[in-house]
Amino acid sequence: MIASTTTAVEFECEYHEWTGWNFGCLLKKGTINDSKEATVTSIAGEYPEDKNNGNVVWISIDSLVMEYFPRNLGHFFPNLSTIYLAKSHLKEIRTGDFVSLEKLKNLFLDSNEISKVDVKAFDTLPKLRSLSFDYN
């Protein structure tokens, strides 16, 4: 029997409220290297007094090293509608990467190194309207 290992990933979030984007998070200080089973276990950061992770509708992950998509983001951000993940060396999109992100409408995976996308990778995203793989 082969045991599967899960790598715990912790992110630091810089919260912002931008006109046109609403309330969101710039994810900082997180790395996923060589682990296909990387699961987000915590999100640190200070948000305004009247906000919490339930108010976050977008996240931006730019120039962090993560070869695989971080799983479990929907647990921390239940109303996430936009993900921008760029210049992060992402190599593969797998079935199960987007579980619990059923409200996701926009997914931008630009300027990565994606060479493989599972056929059913986006099956759990019924509201997905925009998908970008530019410069992969």
XYZ file of N, CA and C in Angstrom:
408
model
N 0.837 -1.183 0.000
C 0.000 0.000 0.000
C 0.884 1.249 0.000
N 0.587 2.175 -0.876
C 1.341 3.422 -0.950
C 0.564 4.496 -0.199
N 1.232 5.106 0.738
C 0.589 6.160 1.522
C 0.717 7.487 0.783
N -0.369 8.238 0.752
C -0.289 9.548 0.113
C 0.033 10.579 1.188
N 0.860 11.510 0.839
C 1.223 12.553 1.788
C 0.633 13.872 1.330
N 0.193 14.648 2.286
C -0.357 15.958 2.005
C 0.571 16.999 2.599
N 0.883 18.002 1.816
C 1.725 19.087 2.284
C 0.834 20.230 2.732
N 1.027 20.673 3.962
C 0.269 21.805 4.483
C 0.869 23.094 3.936
N 0.010 23.973 3.442
C 0.457 25.245 2.891
C -0.181 26.372 3.685
N 0.638 27.311 4.093
C 0.158 28.485 4.800
C 0.450 29.709 3.951
N -0.551 30.571 3.812
C -0.392 31.792 3.032
C -0.557 32.999 3.933
N 0.067 34.069 3.532
C -0.183 35.358 4.160
C -0.950 36.191 3.146
N -1.989 36.835 3.607
C -2.866 37.594 2.721
C -2.785 39.086 3.045
N -2.660 39.875 2.005
C -2.726 41.319 2.126
C -4.095 41.722 1.567
N -5.004 42.131 2.430
C -6.382 42.417 2.027
C -6.503 43.827 1.434
N -7.313 43.937 0.368
C -7.513 45.213 -0.310
C -8.962 45.344 -0.757
N -9.419 46.573 -0.794
C -10.727 46.860 -1.383
C -10.500 47.846 -2.519
N -10.657 47.340 -3.762
C -10.414 48.153 -4.945
C -11.706 48.359 -5.696
N -11.910 49.553 -6.161
C -13.086 49.873 -6.955
C -13.119 48.973 -8.189
N -14.248 48.353 -8.420
C -14.404 47.467 -9.570
C -14.042 46.024 -9.269
N -13.213 45.794 -8.269
C -12.827 44.427 -7.909
C -13.438 44.023 -6.574
N -13.999 44.945 -5.854
C -14.540 44.686 -4.529
C -13.431 44.303 -3.564
N -13.751 43.488 -2.567
C -12.794 43.140 -1.520
C -12.036 41.882 -1.911
N -10.729 41.919 -1.751
C -9.936 40.765 -2.147
C -8.642 40.637 -1.398
N -7.840 39.697 -1.863
C -6.635 39.305 -1.145
C -5.477 39.095 -2.112
N -4.351 39.723 -1.815
C -3.106 39.422 -2.505
C -2.401 38.371 -1.660
N -2.320 37.152 -2.170
C -1.671 36.094 -1.400
C -0.167 36.268 -1.468
N 0.461 36.203 -0.324
C 1.901 36.399 -0.197
C 2.498 35.239 0.597
N 3.774 35.074 0.456
C 4.543 34.147 1.294
C 3.973 32.740 1.352
N 3.851 32.115 0.224
C 3.429 30.720 0.162
C 4.196 30.013 -0.931
N 4.570 28.767 -0.711
C 5.323 28.007 -1.700
C 4.786 26.591 -1.770
N 4.578 26.092 -2.994
C 4.198 24.694 -3.194
C 5.172 24.125 -4.209
N 6.115 23.356 -3.740
C 7.111 22.730 -4.603
C 6.994 21.219 -4.504
N 6.955 20.558 -5.634
C 7.040 19.098 -5.696
C 5.997 18.364 -4.866
N 4.859 18.967 -4.620
C 3.813 18.276 -3.880
C 2.492 18.429 -4.616
N 2.003 17.323 -5.161
C 0.719 17.357 -5.857
C -0.448 17.424 -4.886
N -0.211 17.162 -3.641
C -1.284 17.155 -2.638
C -1.114 18.300 -1.645
N -0.864 19.482 -2.150
C -0.705 20.656 -1.297
C -2.074 21.204 -0.922
N -2.329 21.289 0.373
C -3.613 21.761 0.880
C -3.412 22.994 1.746
N -4.164 24.037 1.451
C -4.090 25.252 2.248
C -4.657 24.954 3.630
N -3.855 25.228 4.653
C -4.283 24.957 6.025
C -4.506 26.223 6.831
N -3.954 27.346 6.363
C -4.207 28.597 7.070
C -3.939 29.790 6.163
N -4.664 30.867 6.461
C -4.492 32.147 5.782
C -4.310 33.184 6.878
N -3.155 33.821 6.899
C -2.881 34.849 7.900
C -3.017 36.219 7.252
N -3.280 37.202 8.048
C -3.361 38.568 7.539
C -4.380 39.372 8.324
N -4.267 40.678 8.219
C -5.188 41.563 8.926
C -6.122 42.235 7.935
N -7.414 42.060 8.149
C -8.386 42.708 7.292
C -9.120 43.792 8.073
N -9.778 44.704 7.365
C -10.510 45.776 8.053
C -11.533 45.200 9.032
N -11.838 45.972 10.028
C -12.726 45.527 11.103
C -14.071 45.008 10.612
N -14.606 45.592 9.547
C -15.920 45.197 9.059
C -15.875 44.099 7.999
N -14.715 43.480 7.781
C -14.552 42.447 6.757
C -13.991 41.171 7.350
N -14.171 40.075 6.601
C -13.556 38.799 6.950
C -13.358 38.011 5.664
N -12.842 36.803 5.753
C -12.584 36.010 4.553
C -13.841 35.719 3.751
N -14.994 35.725 4.380
C -16.253 35.522 3.667
C -16.585 36.655 2.710
N -15.969 37.821 2.901
C -16.177 38.971 2.017
C -15.246 38.970 0.811
N -14.248 38.132 0.821
C -13.260 38.102 -0.266
C -13.892 37.506 -1.516
N -13.868 38.276 -2.623
C -14.411 37.785 -3.890
C -13.323 37.574 -4.942
N -12.106 38.068 -4.707
C -10.994 37.827 -5.628
C -9.711 37.575 -4.839
N -8.856 36.766 -5.429
C -7.499 36.617 -4.906
C -6.521 36.742 -6.065
N -5.379 37.275 -5.753
C -4.306 37.409 -6.725
C -3.072 36.717 -6.158
N -2.543 35.805 -6.932
C -1.320 35.097 -6.566
C -0.347 35.388 -7.699
N 0.658 36.185 -7.427
C 1.562 36.629 -8.483
C 3.000 36.402 -8.052
N 3.722 35.635 -8.833
C 5.149 35.401 -8.635
C 5.483 34.617 -7.364
N 4.567 33.785 -6.911
C 4.889 32.830 -5.850
C 5.192 31.501 -6.520
N 6.038 30.705 -5.935
C 6.389 29.416 -6.528
C 5.360 28.377 -6.102
N 4.599 27.881 -7.083
C 3.652 26.803 -6.813
C 3.431 26.008 -8.087
N 4.025 24.859 -8.139
C 3.930 24.020 -9.326
C 2.542 23.417 -9.483
N 1.796 23.331 -8.395
C 0.450 22.762 -8.415
C -0.510 23.729 -7.742
N -1.761 23.703 -8.195
C -2.766 24.606 -7.659
C -3.026 24.285 -6.183
N -3.083 25.300 -5.322
C -3.326 25.054 -3.894
C -4.775 24.650 -3.633
N -4.958 23.478 -3.117
C -6.314 22.979 -2.843
C -6.845 23.516 -1.521
N -8.153 23.589 -1.405
C -8.854 23.992 -0.189
C -9.035 25.507 -0.061
N -8.804 26.267 -1.101
C -9.000 27.717 -1.021
C -10.452 28.086 -0.720
N -11.389 27.322 -1.251
C -12.802 27.590 -1.019
C -13.207 27.489 0.438
N -12.481 26.707 1.210
C -12.749 26.593 2.648
C -12.522 27.943 3.333
N -11.509 28.667 2.894
C -11.181 29.955 3.505
C -11.906 31.123 2.850
N -12.208 30.987 1.550
C -12.848 32.060 0.791
C -14.099 31.517 0.103
N -15.212 31.374 0.829
C -16.406 30.724 0.274
C -17.113 31.509 -0.835
N -16.827 32.798 -0.987
C -17.488 33.614 -2.006
C -16.557 34.045 -3.132
N -15.501 33.313 -3.295
C -14.494 33.636 -4.306
C -15.075 33.526 -5.708
N -14.959 34.609 -6.496
C -15.459 34.576 -7.868
C -14.344 34.770 -8.901
N -13.182 35.276 -8.473
C -12.077 35.504 -9.404
C -10.755 35.078 -8.790
N -9.991 34.306 -9.561
C -8.625 33.951 -9.168
C -7.690 34.380 -10.283
N -6.667 35.114 -9.896
C -5.608 35.503 -10.816
C -4.321 34.874 -10.288
N -3.813 33.873 -10.987
C -2.603 33.175 -10.572
C -1.603 33.247 -11.722
N -0.612 34.110 -11.595
C 0.318 34.354 -12.701
C 1.770 34.278 -12.251
N 2.632 33.943 -13.199
C 4.080 33.926 -12.979
C 4.472 33.132 -11.748
N 3.838 31.990 -11.565
C 4.081 31.185 -10.363
C 4.608 29.788 -10.665
N 4.988 29.531 -11.905
C 5.564 28.242 -12.318
C 4.578 27.090 -12.231
N 3.282 27.386 -12.265
C 2.248 26.358 -12.244
C 2.431 25.440 -13.443
N 2.460 24.126 -13.206
C 2.761 23.167 -14.266
C 1.564 22.357 -14.735
N 0.583 22.163 -13.857
C -0.480 21.210 -14.159
C -1.782 21.645 -13.484
N -2.910 21.411 -14.177
C -4.240 21.623 -13.603
C -4.897 20.256 -13.521
N -5.326 19.870 -12.309
C -5.824 18.520 -12.092
C -7.288 18.498 -11.686
N -7.920 17.365 -11.930
C -9.271 17.147 -11.424
C -9.194 17.249 -9.904
N -10.086 17.988 -9.311
C -10.096 18.154 -7.859
C -9.451 19.439 -7.375
N -8.740 20.133 -8.248
C -8.090 21.378 -7.829
C -9.092 22.452 -7.420
N -10.277 22.442 -8.016
C -11.229 23.526 -7.802
C -12.450 23.116 -6.974
N -12.372 22.000 -6.304
C -13.465 21.560 -5.429
C -13.676 22.640 -4.363
N -14.882 22.960 -4.070
C -15.324 23.975 -3.106
C -15.183 25.409 -3.634
N -14.953 25.547 -4.933
C -14.903 26.877 -5.543
C -16.042 27.033 -6.548
N -17.214 26.539 -6.194
C -18.343 26.516 -7.127
C -18.853 27.893 -7.529
N -18.458 28.955 -6.835
C -18.882 30.312 -7.207
C -17.882 30.995 -8.143
N -16.806 30.309 -8.473
C -15.763 30.889 -9.310
C -16.275 31.187 -10.715
N -16.091 32.437 -11.162
C -16.525 32.867 -12.493
C -15.352 33.166 -13.419
N -14.245 33.619 -12.853
C -13.099 34.053 -13.647
C -11.832 33.381 -13.130
N -11.094 32.766 -14.037
C -9.859 32.076 -13.669
C -8.775 32.458 -14.667
N -7.774 33.174 -14.181
C -6.673 33.642 -15.023
C -5.397 32.932 -14.580
N -4.866 32.091 -15.447
C -3.680 31.292 -15.138
C -2.545 31.664 -16.099
N -2.352 32.937 -16.301
C -1.424 33.447 -17.302
C 0.036 33.379 -16.841
N 0.927 33.284 -17.825
C 2.378 33.362 -17.597
C 2.879 32.342 -16.587
N 2.422 31.121 -16.743
C 2.898 30.008 -15.932
C 3.633 29.024 -16.844
N 3.719 27.781 -16.430
C 4.385 26.736 -17.224
C 3.456 25.535 -17.393
N 2.164 25.801 -17.571
C 1.166 24.738 -17.633
C 1.338 23.932 -18.919
N 1.536 22.634 -18.733
C 1.694 21.749 -19.893
C 0.668 20.612 -19.879
N -0.095 20.507 -18.782
C -1.086 19.433 -18.682
C -2.331 19.963 -17.967
N -3.506 19.668 -18.563
C -4.790 20.004 -17.948
C -5.662 18.761 -18.023
N -6.078 18.238 -16.868
C -6.960 17.073 -16.853
C -8.289 17.419 -17.528
N -8.842 16.454 -18.234
C -10.080 16.647 -18.988
C -11.223 17.135 -18.101
N -11.326 16.651 -16.895
C -12.435 17.005 -15.997
C -12.055 18.048 -14.953
N -10.961 18.740 -15.176
C -10.460 19.694 -14.184
C -11.464 20.787 -13.828
N -12.296 21.194 -14.781
C -13.201 22.320 -14.551
C -14.652 21.891 -14.324
N -14.886 20.598 -14.158
C -16.245 20.076 -13.972
C -16.948 20.604 -12.721
N -16.194 21.009 -11.708
C -16.807 21.480 -10.459
C -17.028 22.995 -10.452
N -16.887 23.636 -11.627
C -17.034 25.091 -11.728
C -18.200 25.464 -12.642
N -19.434 25.302 -12.156
C -20.601 25.547 -13.010
C -20.777 27.004 -13.438
N -20.196 27.950 -12.710
C -20.371 29.372 -13.035
C -19.184 29.962 -13.802
N -18.191 29.147 -14.125
C -17.004 29.646 -14.807
C -17.374 30.262 -16.157
N -16.968 31.519 -16.379
C -17.274 32.236 -17.612
C -16.013 32.674 -18.348
N -14.958 32.960 -17.602
C -13.700 33.427 -18.217
C -12.568 32.531 -17.768
N -11.786 32.065 -18.740
C -10.648 31.196 -18.456
C -9.504 31.635 -19.359
N -8.349 31.930 -18.782
C -7.224 32.389 -19.576
C -5.967 31.587 -19.240
N -5.294 31.139 -20.302
C -4.015 30.435 -20.193
C -2.926 31.168 -20.974
N -3.049 32.457 -21.175
C -2.090 33.203 -21.991
C -0.659 33.015 -21.489
N 0.252 32.897 -22.426
C 1.694 32.825 -22.164
C 2.110 31.639 -21.305
N 1.567 30.483 -21.615
C 2.011 29.243 -20.977
C 2.800 28.438 -21.988
